[in-house]
Amino acid sequence: MPKGQHYGRTQTRAYTSEYHRIFANTFKNLLTVPFGNYSLNADFLSNEHQKFKLTNLECGVRLMTFTINDKPHKIALIIDKRSASNKLYITCPYCHKQRQSLYAIKYAYGCRQCIGLHYASQSERPNERLMRRIRKLRKELWGYDWPDVNNMFEQVVYWPKPKWMRWKTFEHKRGKITELENKYWPMVDTQMKAMFGHNFMPDC
Ligand SMILES: [Zn+2]
């Protein structure tokens, strides 16, 4: 193999153009409208991806809560006061980072990085590194096509054993992933508290 070239990559990659996106700059009016139930009025989105409840956190941050597949997906509206233009960002329900846009996938909204549309950067935070490791181990066990393989809200403890695998091997591998999942959420919690104060987690 010639130096500097890679062959044999068979993993299929998703491309960002296949997904619909919502953009932070289209939500500016939500900073001043009354709290309550709203809809995005976008035909390309499912009903559940359109309807949300606008609420306020005690720290003053406004929050959109979408109920998708019976689970709450919380997206905060954050104004970056460091920039002169007071640019508006929306937070990813998974990594809670400020983003200019989020992608609509089947049962969620997520940022490009969280839904695996490109390779992780080297400057990722420890919890992102852990998340990537969990997803990698999940894919080794259940495959890339398993519906919730990237969904950190789903815990592998309820996922079925692949037919070909011995129970002992399966329980060992699944136990390892569960152990990492148990480490993951406290890390996310700490990061969220650092970003939003102590008022982010409770429903309000
Ligand atoms: Zn994200």
mmCIF file of C-alpha atoms and ligand atoms in Angstrom:
data_model
loop_
_atom_site.group_PDB
_atom_site.id
_atom_site.type_symbol
_atom_site.label_atom_id
_atom_site.label_comp_id
_atom_site.label_asym_id
_atom_site.label_seq_id
_atom_site.Cartn_x
_atom_site.Cartn_y
_atom_site.Cartn_z
ATOM 1 C CA MET A 1 0.000 0.000 0.000
ATOM 2 C CA PRO A 2 1.491 3.380 -0.959
ATOM 3 C CA LYS A 3 2.349 5.587 1.970
ATOM 4 C CA GLY A 4 -0.329 8.046 3.027
ATOM 5 C CA GLN A 5 -3.172 6.290 1.279
ATOM 6 C CA HIS A 6 -5.900 4.197 2.823
ATOM 7 C CA TYR A 7 -7.625 1.312 1.202
ATOM 8 C CA GLY A 8 -10.408 -1.010 2.148
ATOM 9 C CA ARG A 9 -12.676 1.342 4.028
ATOM 10 C CA THR A 10 -16.092 -0.252 3.666
ATOM 11 C CA GLN A 11 -18.014 1.600 6.340
ATOM 12 C CA THR A 12 -20.898 3.485 4.794
ATOM 13 C CA ARG A 13 -21.140 7.141 5.696
ATOM 14 C CA ALA A 14 -24.180 9.302 5.997
ATOM 15 C CA TYR A 15 -24.125 12.663 4.275
ATOM 16 C CA THR A 16 -25.480 15.785 5.829
ATOM 17 C CA SER A 17 -27.572 16.744 2.808
ATOM 18 C CA GLU A 18 -29.847 13.747 3.420
ATOM 19 C CA TYR A 19 -31.182 15.257 6.610
ATOM 20 C CA HIS A 20 -33.406 18.194 7.339
ATOM 21 C CA ARG A 21 -32.145 20.851 9.663
ATOM 22 C CA ILE A 22 -33.529 23.502 11.977
ATOM 23 C CA PHE A 23 -31.530 26.702 12.260
ATOM 24 C CA ALA A 24 -30.943 28.780 15.390
ATOM 25 C CA ASN A 25 -31.365 32.091 13.556
ATOM 26 C CA THR A 26 -34.967 31.200 12.665
ATOM 27 C CA PHE A 27 -35.909 31.073 16.364
ATOM 28 C CA LYS A 28 -35.150 34.696 17.262
ATOM 29 C CA ASN A 29 -38.828 35.555 17.771
ATOM 30 C CA LEU A 30 -39.039 32.883 20.480
ATOM 31 C CA LEU A 31 -36.980 35.136 22.729
ATOM 32 C CA THR A 32 -39.886 37.552 23.120
ATOM 33 C CA VAL A 33 -43.124 35.614 22.501
ATOM 34 C CA PRO A 34 -45.250 34.331 25.443
ATOM 35 C CA PHE A 35 -44.513 30.871 26.840
ATOM 36 C CA GLY A 36 -46.746 28.046 25.664
ATOM 37 C CA ASN A 37 -47.196 25.525 22.878
ATOM 38 C CA TYR A 38 -45.907 26.221 19.387
ATOM 39 C CA SER A 39 -45.400 24.456 16.087
ATOM 40 C CA LEU A 40 -42.606 24.952 13.554
ATOM 41 C CA ASN A 41 -44.881 24.806 10.492
ATOM 42 C CA ALA A 42 -42.367 22.944 8.383
ATOM 43 C CA ASP A 43 -43.801 20.307 6.043
ATOM 44 C CA PHE A 44 -40.565 18.372 5.853
ATOM 45 C CA LEU A 45 -40.669 17.653 9.589
ATOM 46 C CA SER A 46 -42.850 15.058 11.309
ATOM 47 C CA ASN A 47 -45.638 16.219 13.584
ATOM 48 C CA GLU A 48 -43.566 15.356 16.647
ATOM 49 C CA HIS A 49 -40.578 17.249 15.281
ATOM 50 C CA GLN A 50 -42.731 20.364 14.847
ATOM 51 C CA LYS A 51 -44.625 20.680 18.111
ATOM 52 C CA PHE A 52 -42.845 22.041 21.148
ATOM 53 C CA LYS A 53 -43.464 23.730 24.426
ATOM 54 C CA LEU A 54 -41.664 26.978 25.150
ATOM 55 C CA THR A 55 -40.728 27.460 28.773
ATOM 56 C CA ASN A 56 -38.326 29.443 30.859
ATOM 57 C CA LEU A 57 -35.621 28.245 33.212
ATOM 58 C CA GLU A 58 -35.026 30.046 36.486
ATOM 59 C CA CYS A 59 -31.694 31.238 35.132
ATOM 60 C CA GLY A 60 -33.592 33.061 32.370
ATOM 61 C CA VAL A 61 -32.735 30.724 29.526
ATOM 62 C CA ARG A 62 -35.633 29.809 27.240
ATOM 63 C CA LEU A 63 -36.199 26.178 26.456
ATOM 64 C CA MET A 64 -38.004 24.340 23.664
ATOM 65 C CA THR A 65 -39.204 20.874 24.676
ATOM 66 C CA PHE A 66 -40.169 18.537 21.846
ATOM 67 C CA THR A 67 -41.844 15.237 22.722
ATOM 68 C CA ILE A 68 -40.565 12.737 20.208
ATOM 69 C CA ASN A 69 -41.295 9.038 20.570
ATOM 70 C CA ASP A 70 -42.628 9.729 24.095
ATOM 71 C CA LYS A 71 -39.356 11.242 25.238
ATOM 72 C CA PRO A 72 -38.599 14.892 25.961
ATOM 73 C CA HIS A 73 -35.968 16.532 23.796
ATOM 74 C CA LYS A 74 -34.855 19.790 25.339
ATOM 75 C CA ILE A 75 -33.290 22.487 23.202
ATOM 76 C CA ALA A 76 -32.188 25.679 24.928
ATOM 77 C CA LEU A 77 -32.018 29.054 23.183
ATOM 78 C CA ILE A 78 -28.736 30.682 24.114
ATOM 79 C CA ILE A 79 -27.614 34.171 23.191
ATOM 80 C CA ASP A 80 -23.891 34.524 22.891
ATOM 81 C CA LYS A 81 -23.307 37.833 24.613
ATOM 82 C CA ARG A 82 -19.627 37.786 23.748
ATOM 83 C CA SER A 83 -20.394 38.590 20.146
ATOM 84 C CA ALA A 84 -21.532 42.097 19.244
ATOM 85 C CA SER A 85 -24.424 40.757 17.198
ATOM 86 C CA ASN A 86 -25.853 38.749 20.143
ATOM 87 C CA LYS A 87 -25.919 35.665 18.007
ATOM 88 C CA LEU A 88 -28.515 33.039 18.897
ATOM 89 C CA TYR A 89 -27.571 29.397 19.333
ATOM 90 C CA ILE A 90 -29.621 26.286 20.029
ATOM 91 C CA THR A 91 -28.258 23.510 22.204
ATOM 92 C CA CYS A 92 -28.036 19.907 21.128
ATOM 93 C CA PRO A 93 -30.270 17.641 23.288
ATOM 94 C CA TYR A 94 -27.455 15.102 23.442
ATOM 95 C CA CYS A 95 -24.168 16.920 24.010
ATOM 96 C CA HIS A 96 -25.679 20.267 25.125
ATOM 97 C CA LYS A 97 -23.221 22.221 23.035
ATOM 98 C CA GLN A 98 -24.312 25.446 21.397
ATOM 99 C CA ARG A 99 -25.037 24.882 17.711
ATOM 100 C CA GLN A 100 -26.169 27.003 14.788
ATOM 101 C CA SER A 101 -28.308 24.135 13.516
ATOM 102 C CA LEU A 102 -29.602 20.721 14.514
ATOM 103 C CA TYR A 103 -30.517 17.770 12.319
ATOM 104 C CA ALA A 104 -33.891 16.071 12.415
ATOM 105 C CA ILE A 105 -33.414 12.333 12.572
ATOM 106 C CA LYS A 106 -36.119 9.723 12.994
ATOM 107 C CA TYR A 107 -36.680 9.974 16.725
ATOM 108 C CA ALA A 108 -34.660 13.012 17.727
ATOM 109 C CA TYR A 109 -32.913 16.240 17.036
ATOM 110 C CA GLY A 110 -29.172 16.156 17.282
ATOM 111 C CA CYS A 111 -26.086 18.024 16.211
ATOM 112 C CA ARG A 112 -23.928 16.824 13.388
ATOM 113 C CA GLN A 113 -21.369 15.422 15.756
ATOM 114 C CA CYS A 114 -23.828 13.520 17.951
ATOM 115 C CA ILE A 115 -25.660 11.796 15.162
ATOM 116 C CA GLY A 116 -22.393 10.646 13.704
ATOM 117 C CA LEU A 117 -22.343 12.556 10.454
ATOM 118 C CA HIS A 118 -18.631 13.109 10.592
ATOM 119 C CA TYR A 119 -15.640 11.916 12.492
ATOM 120 C CA ALA A 120 -15.013 13.254 15.958
ATOM 121 C CA SER A 121 -12.389 15.928 16.343
ATOM 122 C CA GLN A 122 -9.361 15.531 18.519
ATOM 123 C CA SER A 123 -10.416 18.339 20.801
ATOM 124 C CA GLU A 124 -13.442 16.523 22.153
ATOM 125 C CA ARG A 125 -14.297 16.623 25.837
ATOM 126 C CA PRO A 126 -13.884 13.551 28.071
ATOM 127 C CA ASN A 127 -17.610 12.781 28.034
ATOM 128 C CA GLU A 128 -17.655 12.937 24.243
ATOM 129 C CA ARG A 129 -14.730 10.569 24.089
ATOM 130 C CA LEU A 130 -16.630 8.242 26.413
ATOM 131 C CA MET A 131 -19.775 8.581 24.301
ATOM 132 C CA ARG A 132 -17.806 7.649 21.197
ATOM 133 C CA ARG A 133 -16.364 4.613 22.942
ATOM 134 C CA ILE A 134 -19.820 3.476 24.099
ATOM 135 C CA ARG A 135 -21.200 3.816 20.588
ATOM 136 C CA LYS A 136 -18.272 1.915 19.131
ATOM 137 C CA LEU A 137 -18.756 -0.992 21.544
ATOM 138 C CA ARG A 138 -22.507 -0.979 20.902
ATOM 139 C CA LYS A 139 -21.912 -1.192 17.155
ATOM 140 C CA GLU A 140 -19.552 -4.115 17.656
ATOM 141 C CA LEU A 141 -22.325 -5.973 19.483
ATOM 142 C CA TRP A 142 -25.525 -4.911 17.736
ATOM 143 C CA GLY A 143 -24.285 -3.543 14.434
ATOM 144 C CA TYR A 144 -24.468 -0.141 12.735
ATOM 145 C CA ASP A 145 -28.112 -0.609 11.775
ATOM 146 C CA TRP A 146 -29.458 -1.164 15.274
ATOM 147 C CA PRO A 147 -32.078 1.643 15.647
ATOM 148 C CA ASP A 148 -30.846 3.202 18.878
ATOM 149 C CA VAL A 149 -27.182 2.436 18.533
ATOM 150 C CA ASN A 150 -26.266 6.144 18.782
ATOM 151 C CA ASN A 151 -29.024 7.133 21.193
ATOM 152 C CA MET A 152 -27.485 7.764 24.574
ATOM 153 C CA PHE A 153 -30.917 7.953 26.214
ATOM 154 C CA GLU A 154 -31.435 4.263 25.543
ATOM 155 C CA GLN A 155 -29.577 1.876 27.816
ATOM 156 C CA VAL A 156 -28.201 -1.360 26.439
ATOM 157 C CA VAL A 157 -29.324 -3.375 29.462
ATOM 158 C CA TYR A 158 -32.631 -4.053 27.650
ATOM 159 C CA TRP A 159 -31.172 -4.865 24.262
ATOM 160 C CA PRO A 160 -31.331 -8.451 22.951
ATOM 161 C CA LYS A 161 -28.510 -10.921 22.583
ATOM 162 C CA PRO A 162 -27.274 -11.418 19.013
ATOM 163 C CA LYS A 163 -28.268 -14.942 17.915
ATOM 164 C CA TRP A 164 -24.794 -16.164 17.182
ATOM 165 C CA MET A 165 -23.253 -15.101 20.483
ATOM 166 C CA ARG A 166 -22.804 -17.128 23.658
ATOM 167 C CA TRP A 167 -24.691 -15.806 26.649
ATOM 168 C CA LYS A 168 -21.567 -15.567 28.773
ATOM 169 C CA THR A 169 -19.694 -13.529 26.172
ATOM 170 C CA PHE A 170 -22.747 -11.350 25.591
ATOM 171 C CA GLU A 171 -23.300 -10.613 29.271
ATOM 172 C CA HIS A 172 -19.661 -9.716 29.699
ATOM 173 C CA LYS A 173 -19.659 -7.312 26.740
ATOM 174 C CA ARG A 174 -23.008 -5.784 27.632
ATOM 175 C CA GLY A 175 -21.884 -5.376 31.259
ATOM 176 C CA LYS A 176 -18.844 -3.436 30.095
ATOM 177 C CA ILE A 177 -21.013 -1.037 28.065
ATOM 178 C CA THR A 178 -23.453 -0.579 30.966
ATOM 179 C CA GLU A 179 -20.524 0.259 33.212
ATOM 180 C CA LEU A 180 -19.423 2.980 30.769
ATOM 181 C CA GLU A 181 -23.001 4.271 30.398
ATOM 182 C CA ASN A 182 -23.212 4.650 34.171
ATOM 183 C CA LYS A 183 -20.086 6.803 34.069
ATOM 184 C CA TYR A 184 -21.352 8.845 31.165
ATOM 185 C CA TRP A 185 -24.453 10.531 32.615
ATOM 186 C CA PRO A 186 -22.812 12.031 35.738
ATOM 187 C CA MET A 187 -20.219 13.582 33.404
ATOM 188 C CA VAL A 188 -22.948 15.115 31.227
ATOM 189 C CA ASP A 189 -24.756 16.347 34.317
ATOM 190 C CA THR A 190 -21.619 18.102 35.545
ATOM 191 C CA GLN A 191 -21.072 19.692 32.161
ATOM 192 C CA MET A 192 -24.672 20.911 31.995
ATOM 193 C CA LYS A 193 -24.512 22.411 35.448
ATOM 194 C CA ALA A 194 -21.358 24.251 34.465
ATOM 195 C CA MET A 195 -23.115 25.644 31.398
ATOM 196 C CA PHE A 196 -26.591 26.438 32.713
ATOM 197 C CA GLY A 197 -26.357 26.529 36.482
ATOM 198 C CA HIS A 198 -28.374 24.123 38.581
ATOM 199 C CA ASN A 199 -31.705 24.736 36.907
ATOM 200 C CA PHE A 200 -31.296 22.868 33.671
ATOM 201 C CA MET A 201 -32.198 19.310 34.569
ATOM 202 C CA PRO A 202 -35.595 19.723 36.267
ATOM 203 C CA ASP A 203 -38.669 20.205 34.137
ATOM 204 C CA CYS A 204 -39.781 23.764 34.540
HETATM 205 ZN ZN ZN B 1 -24.653 17.143 20.026
#
